[in-house]
JSON list of C-alpha atoms in Angstrom, two decimals:
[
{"chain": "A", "resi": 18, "resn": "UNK", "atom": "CA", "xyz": [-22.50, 8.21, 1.13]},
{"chain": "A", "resi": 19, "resn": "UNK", "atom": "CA", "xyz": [-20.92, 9.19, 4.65]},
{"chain": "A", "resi": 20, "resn": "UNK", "atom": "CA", "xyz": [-19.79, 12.46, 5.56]},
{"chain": "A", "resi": 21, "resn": "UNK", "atom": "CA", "xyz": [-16.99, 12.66, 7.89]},
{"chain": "A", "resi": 22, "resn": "UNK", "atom": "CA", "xyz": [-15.26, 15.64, 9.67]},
{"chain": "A", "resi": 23, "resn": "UNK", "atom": "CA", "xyz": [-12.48, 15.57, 11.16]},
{"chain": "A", "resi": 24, "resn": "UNK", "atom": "CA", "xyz": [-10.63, 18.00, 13.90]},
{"chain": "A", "resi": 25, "resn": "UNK", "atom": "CA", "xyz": [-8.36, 19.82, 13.71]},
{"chain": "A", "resi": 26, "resn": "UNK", "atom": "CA", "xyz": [-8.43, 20.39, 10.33]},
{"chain": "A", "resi": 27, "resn": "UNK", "atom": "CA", "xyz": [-4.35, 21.95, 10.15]},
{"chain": "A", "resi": 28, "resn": "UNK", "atom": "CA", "xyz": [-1.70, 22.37, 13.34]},
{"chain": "A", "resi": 29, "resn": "UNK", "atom": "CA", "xyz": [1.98, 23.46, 14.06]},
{"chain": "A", "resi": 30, "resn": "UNK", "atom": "CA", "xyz": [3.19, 21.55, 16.78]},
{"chain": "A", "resi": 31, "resn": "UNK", "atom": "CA", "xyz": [6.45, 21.46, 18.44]},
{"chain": "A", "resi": 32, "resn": "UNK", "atom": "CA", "xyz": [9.04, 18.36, 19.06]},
{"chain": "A", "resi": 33, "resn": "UNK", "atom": "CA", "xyz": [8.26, 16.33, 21.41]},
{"chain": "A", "resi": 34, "resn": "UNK", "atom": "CA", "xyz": [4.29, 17.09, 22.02]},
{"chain": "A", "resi": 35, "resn": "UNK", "atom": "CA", "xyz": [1.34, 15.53, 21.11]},
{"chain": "A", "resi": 36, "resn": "UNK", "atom": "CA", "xyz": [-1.51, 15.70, 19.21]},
{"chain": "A", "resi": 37, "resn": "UNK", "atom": "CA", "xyz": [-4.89, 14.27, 18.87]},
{"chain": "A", "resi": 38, "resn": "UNK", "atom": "CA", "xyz": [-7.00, 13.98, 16.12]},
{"chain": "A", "resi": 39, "resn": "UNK", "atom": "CA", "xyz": [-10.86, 13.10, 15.93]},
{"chain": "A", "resi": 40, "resn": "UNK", "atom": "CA", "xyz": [-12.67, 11.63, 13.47]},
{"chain": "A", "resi": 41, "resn": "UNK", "atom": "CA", "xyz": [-16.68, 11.99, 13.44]},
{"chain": "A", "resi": 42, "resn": "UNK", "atom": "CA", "xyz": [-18.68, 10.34, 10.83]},
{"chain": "A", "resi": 43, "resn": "UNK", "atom": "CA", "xyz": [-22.00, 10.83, 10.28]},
{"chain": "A", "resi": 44, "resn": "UNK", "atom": "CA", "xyz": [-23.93, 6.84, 10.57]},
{"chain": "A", "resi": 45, "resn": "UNK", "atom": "CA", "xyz": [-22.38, 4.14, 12.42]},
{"chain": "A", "resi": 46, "resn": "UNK", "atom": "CA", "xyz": [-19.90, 2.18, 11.01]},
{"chain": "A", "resi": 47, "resn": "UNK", "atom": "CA", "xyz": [-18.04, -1.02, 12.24]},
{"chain": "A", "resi": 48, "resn": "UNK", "atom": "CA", "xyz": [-14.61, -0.05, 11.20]},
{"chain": "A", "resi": 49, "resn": "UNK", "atom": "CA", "xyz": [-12.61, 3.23, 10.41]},
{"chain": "A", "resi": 50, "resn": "UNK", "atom": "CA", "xyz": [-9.34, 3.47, 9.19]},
{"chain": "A", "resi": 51, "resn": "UNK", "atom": "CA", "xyz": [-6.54, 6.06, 9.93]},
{"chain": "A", "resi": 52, "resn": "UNK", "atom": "CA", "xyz": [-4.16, 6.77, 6.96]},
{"chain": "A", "resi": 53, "resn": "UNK", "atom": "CA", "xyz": [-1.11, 9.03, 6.75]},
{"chain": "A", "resi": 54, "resn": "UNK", "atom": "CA", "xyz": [0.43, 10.74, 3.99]},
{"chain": "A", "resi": 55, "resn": "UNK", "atom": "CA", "xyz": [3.63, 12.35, 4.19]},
{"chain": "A", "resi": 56, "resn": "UNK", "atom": "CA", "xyz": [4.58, 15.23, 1.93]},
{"chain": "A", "resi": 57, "resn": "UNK", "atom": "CA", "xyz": [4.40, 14.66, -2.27]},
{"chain": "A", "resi": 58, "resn": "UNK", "atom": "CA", "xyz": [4.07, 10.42, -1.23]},
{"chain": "A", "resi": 59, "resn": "UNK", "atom": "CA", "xyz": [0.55, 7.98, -1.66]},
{"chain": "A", "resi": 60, "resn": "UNK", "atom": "CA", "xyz": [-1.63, 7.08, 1.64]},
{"chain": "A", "resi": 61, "resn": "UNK", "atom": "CA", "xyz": [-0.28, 4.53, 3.55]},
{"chain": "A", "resi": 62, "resn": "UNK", "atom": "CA", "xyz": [-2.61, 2.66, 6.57]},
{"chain": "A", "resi": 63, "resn": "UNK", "atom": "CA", "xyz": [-1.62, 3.51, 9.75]},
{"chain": "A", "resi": 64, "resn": "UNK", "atom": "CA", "xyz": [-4.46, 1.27, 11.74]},
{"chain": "A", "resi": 65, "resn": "UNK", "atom": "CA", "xyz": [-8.15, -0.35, 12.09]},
{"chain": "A", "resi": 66, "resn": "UNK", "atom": "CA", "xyz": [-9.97, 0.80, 14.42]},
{"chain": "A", "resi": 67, "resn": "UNK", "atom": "CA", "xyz": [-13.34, -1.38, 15.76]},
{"chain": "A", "resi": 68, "resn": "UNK", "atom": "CA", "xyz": [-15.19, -0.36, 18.36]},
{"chain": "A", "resi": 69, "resn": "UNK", "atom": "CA", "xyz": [-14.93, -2.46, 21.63]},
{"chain": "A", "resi": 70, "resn": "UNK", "atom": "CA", "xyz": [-11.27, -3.68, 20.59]},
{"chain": "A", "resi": 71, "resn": "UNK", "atom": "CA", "xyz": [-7.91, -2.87, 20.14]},
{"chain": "A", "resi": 72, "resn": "UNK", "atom": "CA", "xyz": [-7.11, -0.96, 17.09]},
{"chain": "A", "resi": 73, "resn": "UNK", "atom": "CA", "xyz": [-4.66, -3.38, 14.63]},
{"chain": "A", "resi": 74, "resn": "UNK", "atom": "CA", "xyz": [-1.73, -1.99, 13.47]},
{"chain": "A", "resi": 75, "resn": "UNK", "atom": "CA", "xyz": [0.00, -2.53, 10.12]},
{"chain": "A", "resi": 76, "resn": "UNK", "atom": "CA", "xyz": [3.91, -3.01, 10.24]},
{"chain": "A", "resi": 77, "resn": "UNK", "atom": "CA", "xyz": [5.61, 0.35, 10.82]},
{"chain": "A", "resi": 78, "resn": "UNK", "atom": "CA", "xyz": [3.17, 1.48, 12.89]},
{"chain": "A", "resi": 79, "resn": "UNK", "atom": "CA", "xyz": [3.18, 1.05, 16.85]},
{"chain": "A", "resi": 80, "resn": "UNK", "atom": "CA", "xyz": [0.53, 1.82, 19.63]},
{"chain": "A", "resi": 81, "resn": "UNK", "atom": "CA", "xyz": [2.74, 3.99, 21.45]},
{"chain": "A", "resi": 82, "resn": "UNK", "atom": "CA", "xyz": [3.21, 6.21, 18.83]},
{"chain": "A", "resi": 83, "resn": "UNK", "atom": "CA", "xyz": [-0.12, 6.09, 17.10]},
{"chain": "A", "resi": 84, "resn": "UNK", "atom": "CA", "xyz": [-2.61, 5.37, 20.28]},
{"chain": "A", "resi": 85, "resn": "UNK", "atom": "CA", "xyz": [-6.51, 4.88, 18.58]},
{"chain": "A", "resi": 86, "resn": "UNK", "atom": "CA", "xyz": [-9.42, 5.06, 20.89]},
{"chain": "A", "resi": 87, "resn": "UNK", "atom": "CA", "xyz": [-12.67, 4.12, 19.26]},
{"chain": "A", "resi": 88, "resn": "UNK", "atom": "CA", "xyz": [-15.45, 4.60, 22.03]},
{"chain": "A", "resi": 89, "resn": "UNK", "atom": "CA", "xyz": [-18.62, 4.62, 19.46]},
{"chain": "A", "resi": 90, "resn": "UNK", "atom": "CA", "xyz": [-19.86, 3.49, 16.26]},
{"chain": "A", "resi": 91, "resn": "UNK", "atom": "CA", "xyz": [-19.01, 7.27, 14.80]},
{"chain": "A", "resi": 92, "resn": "UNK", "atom": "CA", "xyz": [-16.52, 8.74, 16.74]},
{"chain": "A", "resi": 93, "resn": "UNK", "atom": "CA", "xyz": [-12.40, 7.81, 16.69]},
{"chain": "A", "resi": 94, "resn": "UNK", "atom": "CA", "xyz": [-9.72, 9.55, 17.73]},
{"chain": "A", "resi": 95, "resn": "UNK", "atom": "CA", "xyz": [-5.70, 9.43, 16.38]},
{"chain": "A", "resi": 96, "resn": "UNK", "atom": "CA", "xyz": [-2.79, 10.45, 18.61]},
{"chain": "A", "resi": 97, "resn": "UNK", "atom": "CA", "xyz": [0.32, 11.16, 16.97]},
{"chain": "A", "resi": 98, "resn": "UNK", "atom": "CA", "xyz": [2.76, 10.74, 20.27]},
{"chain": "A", "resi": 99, "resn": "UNK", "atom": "CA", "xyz": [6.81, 12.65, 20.90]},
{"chain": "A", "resi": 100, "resn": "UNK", "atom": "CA", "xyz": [6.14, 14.23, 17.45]},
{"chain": "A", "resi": 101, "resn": "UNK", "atom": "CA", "xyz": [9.25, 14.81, 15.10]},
{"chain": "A", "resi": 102, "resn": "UNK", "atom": "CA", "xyz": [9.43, 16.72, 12.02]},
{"chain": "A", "resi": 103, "resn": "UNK", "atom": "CA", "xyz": [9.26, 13.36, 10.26]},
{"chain": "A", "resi": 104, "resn": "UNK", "atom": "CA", "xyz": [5.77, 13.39, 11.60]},
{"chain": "A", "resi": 105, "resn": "UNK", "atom": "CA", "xyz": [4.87, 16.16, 9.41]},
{"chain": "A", "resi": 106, "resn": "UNK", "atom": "CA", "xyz": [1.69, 14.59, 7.39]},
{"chain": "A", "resi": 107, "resn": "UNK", "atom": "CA", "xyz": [-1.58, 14.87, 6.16]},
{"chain": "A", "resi": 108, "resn": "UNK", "atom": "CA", "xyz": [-3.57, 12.37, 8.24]},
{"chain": "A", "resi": 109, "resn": "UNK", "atom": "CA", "xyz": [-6.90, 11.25, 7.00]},
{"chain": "A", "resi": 110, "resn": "UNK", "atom": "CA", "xyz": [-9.80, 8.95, 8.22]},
{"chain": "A", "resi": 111, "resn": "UNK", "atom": "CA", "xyz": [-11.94, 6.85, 6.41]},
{"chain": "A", "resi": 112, "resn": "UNK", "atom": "CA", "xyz": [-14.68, 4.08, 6.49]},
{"chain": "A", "resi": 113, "resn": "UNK", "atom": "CA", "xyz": [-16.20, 1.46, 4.35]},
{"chain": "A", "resi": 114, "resn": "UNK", "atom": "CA", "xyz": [-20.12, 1.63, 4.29]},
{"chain": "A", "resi": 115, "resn": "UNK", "atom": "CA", "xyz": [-21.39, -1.95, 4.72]},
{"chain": "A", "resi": 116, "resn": "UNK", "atom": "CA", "xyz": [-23.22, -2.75, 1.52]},
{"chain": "A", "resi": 117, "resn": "UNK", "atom": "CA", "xyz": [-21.62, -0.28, -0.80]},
{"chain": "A", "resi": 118, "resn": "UNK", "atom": "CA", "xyz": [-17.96, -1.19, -0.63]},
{"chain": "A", "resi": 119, "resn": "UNK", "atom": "CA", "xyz": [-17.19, 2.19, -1.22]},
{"chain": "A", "resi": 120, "resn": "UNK", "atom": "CA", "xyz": [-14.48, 3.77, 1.23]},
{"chain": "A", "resi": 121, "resn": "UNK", "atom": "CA", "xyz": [-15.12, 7.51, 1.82]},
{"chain": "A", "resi": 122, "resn": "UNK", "atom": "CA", "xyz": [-12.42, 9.81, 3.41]},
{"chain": "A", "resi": 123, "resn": "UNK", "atom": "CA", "xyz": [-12.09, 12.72, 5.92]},
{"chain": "A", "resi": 124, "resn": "UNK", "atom": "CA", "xyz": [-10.96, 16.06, 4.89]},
{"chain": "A", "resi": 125, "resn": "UNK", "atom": "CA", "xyz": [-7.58, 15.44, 6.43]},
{"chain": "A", "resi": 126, "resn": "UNK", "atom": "CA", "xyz": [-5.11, 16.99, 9.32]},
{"chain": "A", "resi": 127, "resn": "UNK", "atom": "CA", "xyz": [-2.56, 19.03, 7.80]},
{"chain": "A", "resi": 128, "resn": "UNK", "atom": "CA", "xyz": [0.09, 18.56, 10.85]},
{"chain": "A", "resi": 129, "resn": "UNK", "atom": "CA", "xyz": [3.30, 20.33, 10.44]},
{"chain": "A", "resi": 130, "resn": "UNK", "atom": "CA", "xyz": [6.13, 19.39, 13.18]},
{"chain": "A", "resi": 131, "resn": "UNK", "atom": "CA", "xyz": [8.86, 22.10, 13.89]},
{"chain": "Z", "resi": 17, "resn": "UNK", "atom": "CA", "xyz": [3.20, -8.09, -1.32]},
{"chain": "Z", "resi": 18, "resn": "UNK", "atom": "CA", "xyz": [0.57, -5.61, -3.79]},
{"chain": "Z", "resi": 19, "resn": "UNK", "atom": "CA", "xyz": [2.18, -2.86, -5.31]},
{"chain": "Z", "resi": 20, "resn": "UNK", "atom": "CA", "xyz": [0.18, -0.14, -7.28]},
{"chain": "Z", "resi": 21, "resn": "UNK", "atom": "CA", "xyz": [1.83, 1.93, -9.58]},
{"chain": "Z", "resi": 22, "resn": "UNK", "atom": "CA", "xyz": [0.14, 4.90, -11.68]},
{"chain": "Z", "resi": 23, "resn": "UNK", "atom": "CA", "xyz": [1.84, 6.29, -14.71]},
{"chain": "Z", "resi": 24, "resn": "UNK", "atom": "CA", "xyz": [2.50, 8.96, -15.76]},
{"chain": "Z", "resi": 25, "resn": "UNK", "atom": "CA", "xyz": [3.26, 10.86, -12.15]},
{"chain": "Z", "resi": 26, "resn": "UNK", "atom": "CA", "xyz": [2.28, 14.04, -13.85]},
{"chain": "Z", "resi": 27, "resn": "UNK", "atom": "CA", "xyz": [0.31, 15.66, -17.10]},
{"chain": "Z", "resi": 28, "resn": "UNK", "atom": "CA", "xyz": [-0.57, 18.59, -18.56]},
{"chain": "Z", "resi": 29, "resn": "UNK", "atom": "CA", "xyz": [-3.34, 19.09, -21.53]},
{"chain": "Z", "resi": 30, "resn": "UNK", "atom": "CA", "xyz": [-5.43, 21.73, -22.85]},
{"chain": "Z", "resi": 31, "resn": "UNK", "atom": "CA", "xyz": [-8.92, 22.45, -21.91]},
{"chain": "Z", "resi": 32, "resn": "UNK", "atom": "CA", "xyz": [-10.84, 20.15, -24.31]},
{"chain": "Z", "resi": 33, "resn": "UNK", "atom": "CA", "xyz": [-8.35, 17.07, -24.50]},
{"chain": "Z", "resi": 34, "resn": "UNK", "atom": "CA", "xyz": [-9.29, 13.72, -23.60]},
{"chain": "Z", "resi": 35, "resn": "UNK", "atom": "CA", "xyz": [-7.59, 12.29, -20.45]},
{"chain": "Z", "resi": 36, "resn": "UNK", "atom": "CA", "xyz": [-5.88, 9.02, -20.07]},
{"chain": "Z", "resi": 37, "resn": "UNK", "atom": "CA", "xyz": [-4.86, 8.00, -16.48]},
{"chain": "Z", "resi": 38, "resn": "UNK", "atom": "CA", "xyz": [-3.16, 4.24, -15.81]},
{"chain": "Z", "resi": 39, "resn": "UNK", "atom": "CA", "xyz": [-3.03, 2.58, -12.91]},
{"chain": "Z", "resi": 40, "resn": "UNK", "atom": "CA", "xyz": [-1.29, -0.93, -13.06]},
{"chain": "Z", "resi": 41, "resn": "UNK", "atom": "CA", "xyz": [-1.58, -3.43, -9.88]},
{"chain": "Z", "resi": 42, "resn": "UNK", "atom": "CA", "xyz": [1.00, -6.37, -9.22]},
{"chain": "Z", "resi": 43, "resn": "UNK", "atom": "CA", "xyz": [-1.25, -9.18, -7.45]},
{"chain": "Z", "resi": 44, "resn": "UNK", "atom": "CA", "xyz": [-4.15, -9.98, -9.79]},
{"chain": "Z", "resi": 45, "resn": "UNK", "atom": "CA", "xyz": [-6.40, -11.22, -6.83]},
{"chain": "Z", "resi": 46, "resn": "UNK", "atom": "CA", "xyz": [-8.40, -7.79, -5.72]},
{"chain": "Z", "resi": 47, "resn": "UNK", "atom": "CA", "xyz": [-11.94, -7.61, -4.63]},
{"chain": "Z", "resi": 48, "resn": "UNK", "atom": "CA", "xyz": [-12.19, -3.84, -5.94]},
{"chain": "Z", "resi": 49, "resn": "UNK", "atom": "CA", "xyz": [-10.40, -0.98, -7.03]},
{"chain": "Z", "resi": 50, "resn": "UNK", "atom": "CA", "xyz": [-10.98, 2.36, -6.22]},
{"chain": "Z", "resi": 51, "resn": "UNK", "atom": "CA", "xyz": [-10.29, 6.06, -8.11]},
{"chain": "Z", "resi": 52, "resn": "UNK", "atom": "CA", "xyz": [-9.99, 8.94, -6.20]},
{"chain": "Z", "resi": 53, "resn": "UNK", "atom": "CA", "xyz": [-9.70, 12.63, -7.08]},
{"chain": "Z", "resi": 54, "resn": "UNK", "atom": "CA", "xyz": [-7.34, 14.93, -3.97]},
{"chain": "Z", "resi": 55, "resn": "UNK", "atom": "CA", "xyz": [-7.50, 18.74, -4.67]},
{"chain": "Z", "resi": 56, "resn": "UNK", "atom": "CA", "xyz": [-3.90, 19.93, -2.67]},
{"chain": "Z", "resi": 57, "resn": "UNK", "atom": "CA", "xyz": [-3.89, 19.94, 0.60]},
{"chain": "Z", "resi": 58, "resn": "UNK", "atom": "CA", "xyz": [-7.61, 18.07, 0.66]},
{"chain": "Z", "resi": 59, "resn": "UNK", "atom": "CA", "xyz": [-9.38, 14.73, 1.59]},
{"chain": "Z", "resi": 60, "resn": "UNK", "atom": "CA", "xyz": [-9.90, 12.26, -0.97]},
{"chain": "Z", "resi": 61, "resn": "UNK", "atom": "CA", "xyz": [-13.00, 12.56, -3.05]},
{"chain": "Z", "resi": 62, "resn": "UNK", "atom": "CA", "xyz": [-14.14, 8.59, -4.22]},
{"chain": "Z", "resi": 63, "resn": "UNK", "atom": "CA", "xyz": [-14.49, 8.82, -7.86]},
{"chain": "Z", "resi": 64, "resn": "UNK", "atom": "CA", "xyz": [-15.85, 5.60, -9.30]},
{"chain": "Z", "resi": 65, "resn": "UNK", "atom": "CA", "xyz": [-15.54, 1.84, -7.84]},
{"chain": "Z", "resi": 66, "resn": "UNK", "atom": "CA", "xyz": [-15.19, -1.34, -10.14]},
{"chain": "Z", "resi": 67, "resn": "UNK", "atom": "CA", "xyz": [-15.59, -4.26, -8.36]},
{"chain": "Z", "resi": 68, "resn": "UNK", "atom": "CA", "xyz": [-13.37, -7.34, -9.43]},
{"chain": "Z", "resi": 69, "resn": "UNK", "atom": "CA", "xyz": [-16.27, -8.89, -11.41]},
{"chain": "Z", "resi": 70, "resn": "UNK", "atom": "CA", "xyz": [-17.02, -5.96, -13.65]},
{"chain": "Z", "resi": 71, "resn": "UNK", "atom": "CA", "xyz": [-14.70, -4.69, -16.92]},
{"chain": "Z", "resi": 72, "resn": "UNK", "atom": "CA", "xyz": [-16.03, -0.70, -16.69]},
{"chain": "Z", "resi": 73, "resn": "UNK", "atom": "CA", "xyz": [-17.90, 1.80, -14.47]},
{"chain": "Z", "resi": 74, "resn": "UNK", "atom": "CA", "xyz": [-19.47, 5.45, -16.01]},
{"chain": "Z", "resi": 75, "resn": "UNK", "atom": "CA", "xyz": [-20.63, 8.42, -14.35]},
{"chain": "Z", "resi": 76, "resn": "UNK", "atom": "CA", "xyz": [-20.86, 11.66, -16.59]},
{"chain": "Z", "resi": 77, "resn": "UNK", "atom": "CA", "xyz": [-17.71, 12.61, -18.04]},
{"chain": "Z", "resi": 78, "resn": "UNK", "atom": "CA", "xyz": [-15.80, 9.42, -16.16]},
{"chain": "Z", "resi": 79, "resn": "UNK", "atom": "CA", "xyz": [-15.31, 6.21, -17.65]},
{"chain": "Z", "resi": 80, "resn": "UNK", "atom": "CA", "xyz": [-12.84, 3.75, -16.09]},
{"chain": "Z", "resi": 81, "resn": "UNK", "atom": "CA", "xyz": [-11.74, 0.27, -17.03]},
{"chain": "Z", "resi": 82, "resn": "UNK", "atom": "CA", "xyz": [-10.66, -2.86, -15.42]},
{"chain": "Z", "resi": 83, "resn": "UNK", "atom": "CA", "xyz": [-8.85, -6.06, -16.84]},
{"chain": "Z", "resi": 84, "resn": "UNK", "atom": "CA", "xyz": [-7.90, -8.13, -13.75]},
{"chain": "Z", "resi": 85, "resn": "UNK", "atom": "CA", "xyz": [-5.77, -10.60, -15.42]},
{"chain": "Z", "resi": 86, "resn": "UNK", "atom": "CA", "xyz": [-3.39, -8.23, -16.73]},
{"chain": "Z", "resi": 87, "resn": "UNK", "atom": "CA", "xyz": [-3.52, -5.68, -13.61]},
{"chain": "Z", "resi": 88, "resn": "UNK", "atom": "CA", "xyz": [-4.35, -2.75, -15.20]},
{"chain": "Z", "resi": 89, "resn": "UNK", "atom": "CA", "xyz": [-7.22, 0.21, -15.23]},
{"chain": "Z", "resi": 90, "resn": "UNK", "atom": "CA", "xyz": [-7.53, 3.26, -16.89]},
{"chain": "Z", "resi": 91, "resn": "UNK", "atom": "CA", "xyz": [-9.30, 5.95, -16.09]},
{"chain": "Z", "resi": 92, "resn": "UNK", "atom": "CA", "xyz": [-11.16, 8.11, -18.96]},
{"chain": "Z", "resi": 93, "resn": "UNK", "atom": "CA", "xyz": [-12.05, 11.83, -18.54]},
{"chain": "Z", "resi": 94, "resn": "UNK", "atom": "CA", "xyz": [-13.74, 13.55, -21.58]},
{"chain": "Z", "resi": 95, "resn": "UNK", "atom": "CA", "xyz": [-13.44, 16.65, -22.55]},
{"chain": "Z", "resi": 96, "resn": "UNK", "atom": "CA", "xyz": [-11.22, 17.86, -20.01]},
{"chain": "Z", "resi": 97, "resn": "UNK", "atom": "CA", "xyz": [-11.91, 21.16, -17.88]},
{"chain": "Z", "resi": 98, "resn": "UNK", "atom": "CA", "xyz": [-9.59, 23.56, -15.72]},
{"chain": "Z", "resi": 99, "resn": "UNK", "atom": "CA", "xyz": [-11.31, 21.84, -13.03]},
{"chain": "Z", "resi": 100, "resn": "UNK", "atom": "CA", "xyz": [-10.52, 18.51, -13.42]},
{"chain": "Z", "resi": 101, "resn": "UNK", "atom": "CA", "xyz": [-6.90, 19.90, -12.07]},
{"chain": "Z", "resi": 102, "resn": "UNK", "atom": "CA", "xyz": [-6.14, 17.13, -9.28]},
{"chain": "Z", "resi": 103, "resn": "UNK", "atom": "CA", "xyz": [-4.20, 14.34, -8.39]},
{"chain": "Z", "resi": 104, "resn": "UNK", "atom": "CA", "xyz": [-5.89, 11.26, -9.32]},
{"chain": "Z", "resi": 105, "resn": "UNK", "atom": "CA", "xyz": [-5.24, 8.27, -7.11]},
{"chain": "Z", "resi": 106, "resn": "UNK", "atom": "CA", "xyz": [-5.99, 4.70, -7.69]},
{"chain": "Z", "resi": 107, "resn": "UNK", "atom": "CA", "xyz": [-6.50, 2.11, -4.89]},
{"chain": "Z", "resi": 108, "resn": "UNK", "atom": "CA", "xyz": [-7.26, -1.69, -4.77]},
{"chain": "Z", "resi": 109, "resn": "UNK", "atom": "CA", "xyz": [-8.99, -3.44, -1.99]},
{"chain": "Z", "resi": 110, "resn": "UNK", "atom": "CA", "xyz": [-7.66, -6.88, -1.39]},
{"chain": "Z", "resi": 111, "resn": "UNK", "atom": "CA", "xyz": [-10.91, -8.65, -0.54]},
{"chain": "Z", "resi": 112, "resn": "UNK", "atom": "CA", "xyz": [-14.14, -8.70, 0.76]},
{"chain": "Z", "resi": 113, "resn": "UNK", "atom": "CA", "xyz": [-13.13, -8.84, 4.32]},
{"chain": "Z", "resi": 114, "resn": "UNK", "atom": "CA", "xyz": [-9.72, -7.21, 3.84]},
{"chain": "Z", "resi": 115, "resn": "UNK", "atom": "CA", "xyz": [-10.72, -3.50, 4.13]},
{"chain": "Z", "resi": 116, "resn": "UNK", "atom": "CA", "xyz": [-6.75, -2.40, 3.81]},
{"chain": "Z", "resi": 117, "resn": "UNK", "atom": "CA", "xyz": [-6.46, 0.07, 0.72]},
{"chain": "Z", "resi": 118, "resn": "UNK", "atom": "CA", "xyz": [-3.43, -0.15, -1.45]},
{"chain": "Z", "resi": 119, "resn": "UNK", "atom": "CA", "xyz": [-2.51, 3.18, -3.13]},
{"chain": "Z", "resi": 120, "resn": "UNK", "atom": "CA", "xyz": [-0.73, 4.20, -6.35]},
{"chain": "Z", "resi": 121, "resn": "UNK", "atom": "CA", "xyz": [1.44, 7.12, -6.09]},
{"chain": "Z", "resi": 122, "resn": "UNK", "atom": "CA", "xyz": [-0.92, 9.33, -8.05]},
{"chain": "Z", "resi": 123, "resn": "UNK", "atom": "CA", "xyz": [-0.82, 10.96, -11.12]},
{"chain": "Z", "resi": 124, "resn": "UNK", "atom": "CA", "xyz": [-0.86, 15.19, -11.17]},
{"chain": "Z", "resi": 125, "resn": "UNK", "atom": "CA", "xyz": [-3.24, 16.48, -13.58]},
{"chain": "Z", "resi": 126, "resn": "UNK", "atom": "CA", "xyz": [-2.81, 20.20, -15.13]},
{"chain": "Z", "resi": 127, "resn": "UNK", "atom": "CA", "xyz": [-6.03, 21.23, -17.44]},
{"chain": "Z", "resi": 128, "resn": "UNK", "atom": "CA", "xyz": [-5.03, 24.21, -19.10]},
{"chain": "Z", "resi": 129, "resn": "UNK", "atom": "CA", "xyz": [-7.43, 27.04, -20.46]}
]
């Protein structure tokens, strides 16, 4: 299994700031995920990140908003750009262990937006 | 475009009773699917994972079912506890080299004492 940590684990932010979020996992692994979930809704998948490349985005999502650096095999970090209230979420990272198939998840962000 | 849906959104039991969670998938062609257990305000906690070739996957008090033609899983939990209080979410994996998750809305378990 993987164990992955991510930081910080909660934070009230004002409009208009930023925030990043990192994501350490514990063996290397080829691609990690970034998912949000907004209040009482499912997970939905923000981006991919690889390491070397540009993270890919699924529709909704944009780089300016969500930038993703990836600089190792373990090690990501999520910025959550001009925050709104609307950005209020529980963001979690994840990664698929080659061989298992299994996808294991971070603790979560708990990031509240006044 | 997959959709996942999980029904009931919420249940209560006693401590004792058998659980029944449902999770129902619209696009037949999945690689795996995926149960997960979140506690509130928590990470996601992988349960059990049925690949697309298998009909069932155990561990302890956790049995869960797969029929890929009709969409569907179920996931079994004997002899339920107070601490089998979660949300249960359900998640398929398009294919082998599609790593995107799609998630069902969860269902809200309440175990009683």
């Amino acid at each position: 299994s993987a164990v992955i940590s991510q930081k910080p684990s909660r934070d009230i932010c004002q409009r208009g700031t930023s925030l990043t979020i990192q994501c350490q996992v514990d063996s290397q692994v080829t691609m990690m995920f970034w998912y949000r979930q907004q209040p009482g809704q499912s997970l939905t998948l923000i981006a991919t990140a690889n390491q070397g490349s540009e993270a890919t985005y699924e529709s909704g999502f944009v780089i300016d908003k969500f930038p993703i650096s990836r600089p190792n095999l373990t090690f990501s970090t999520l910025t959550v750009s001009n925050m709104s209230p609307e950005d209020s979420s529980i963001y979690l990272c994840s990664v698929s262990l080659g061989g298992t198939d299994t996808q294991y998840f971070g603790p979560g962000t708990r990031l509240t937006v006044l | 475009k997959q959709e996942v849906t999980q029904i009931p959104a919420a249940l209560s039991v006693p401590e004792g009773e058998n659980l029944v969670l449902n999770c129902s998938f619209t696009d037949s062609a999945i690689y795996n699917l995926q149960w997960f257990r979140q506690d509130p305000g928590k990470g996601l906690t992988s349960l059990l994972l049925i690949q697309s070739s298998q009909r069932e996957q155990t561990s302890g008090r956790l049995n869960a079912s797969l029929d890929k033609s009709s969409g569907r899983s179920t996931l079994y939990i004997a002899a339920s506890q107070p601490g089998d209080s979660a949300t249960y979410l359900c998640a398929v994996r398009p294919s082998a080299a599609g790593n995107k998750l799609t998630f069902g809305g969860g269902t809200r378990v309440l175990v009683k004492p």
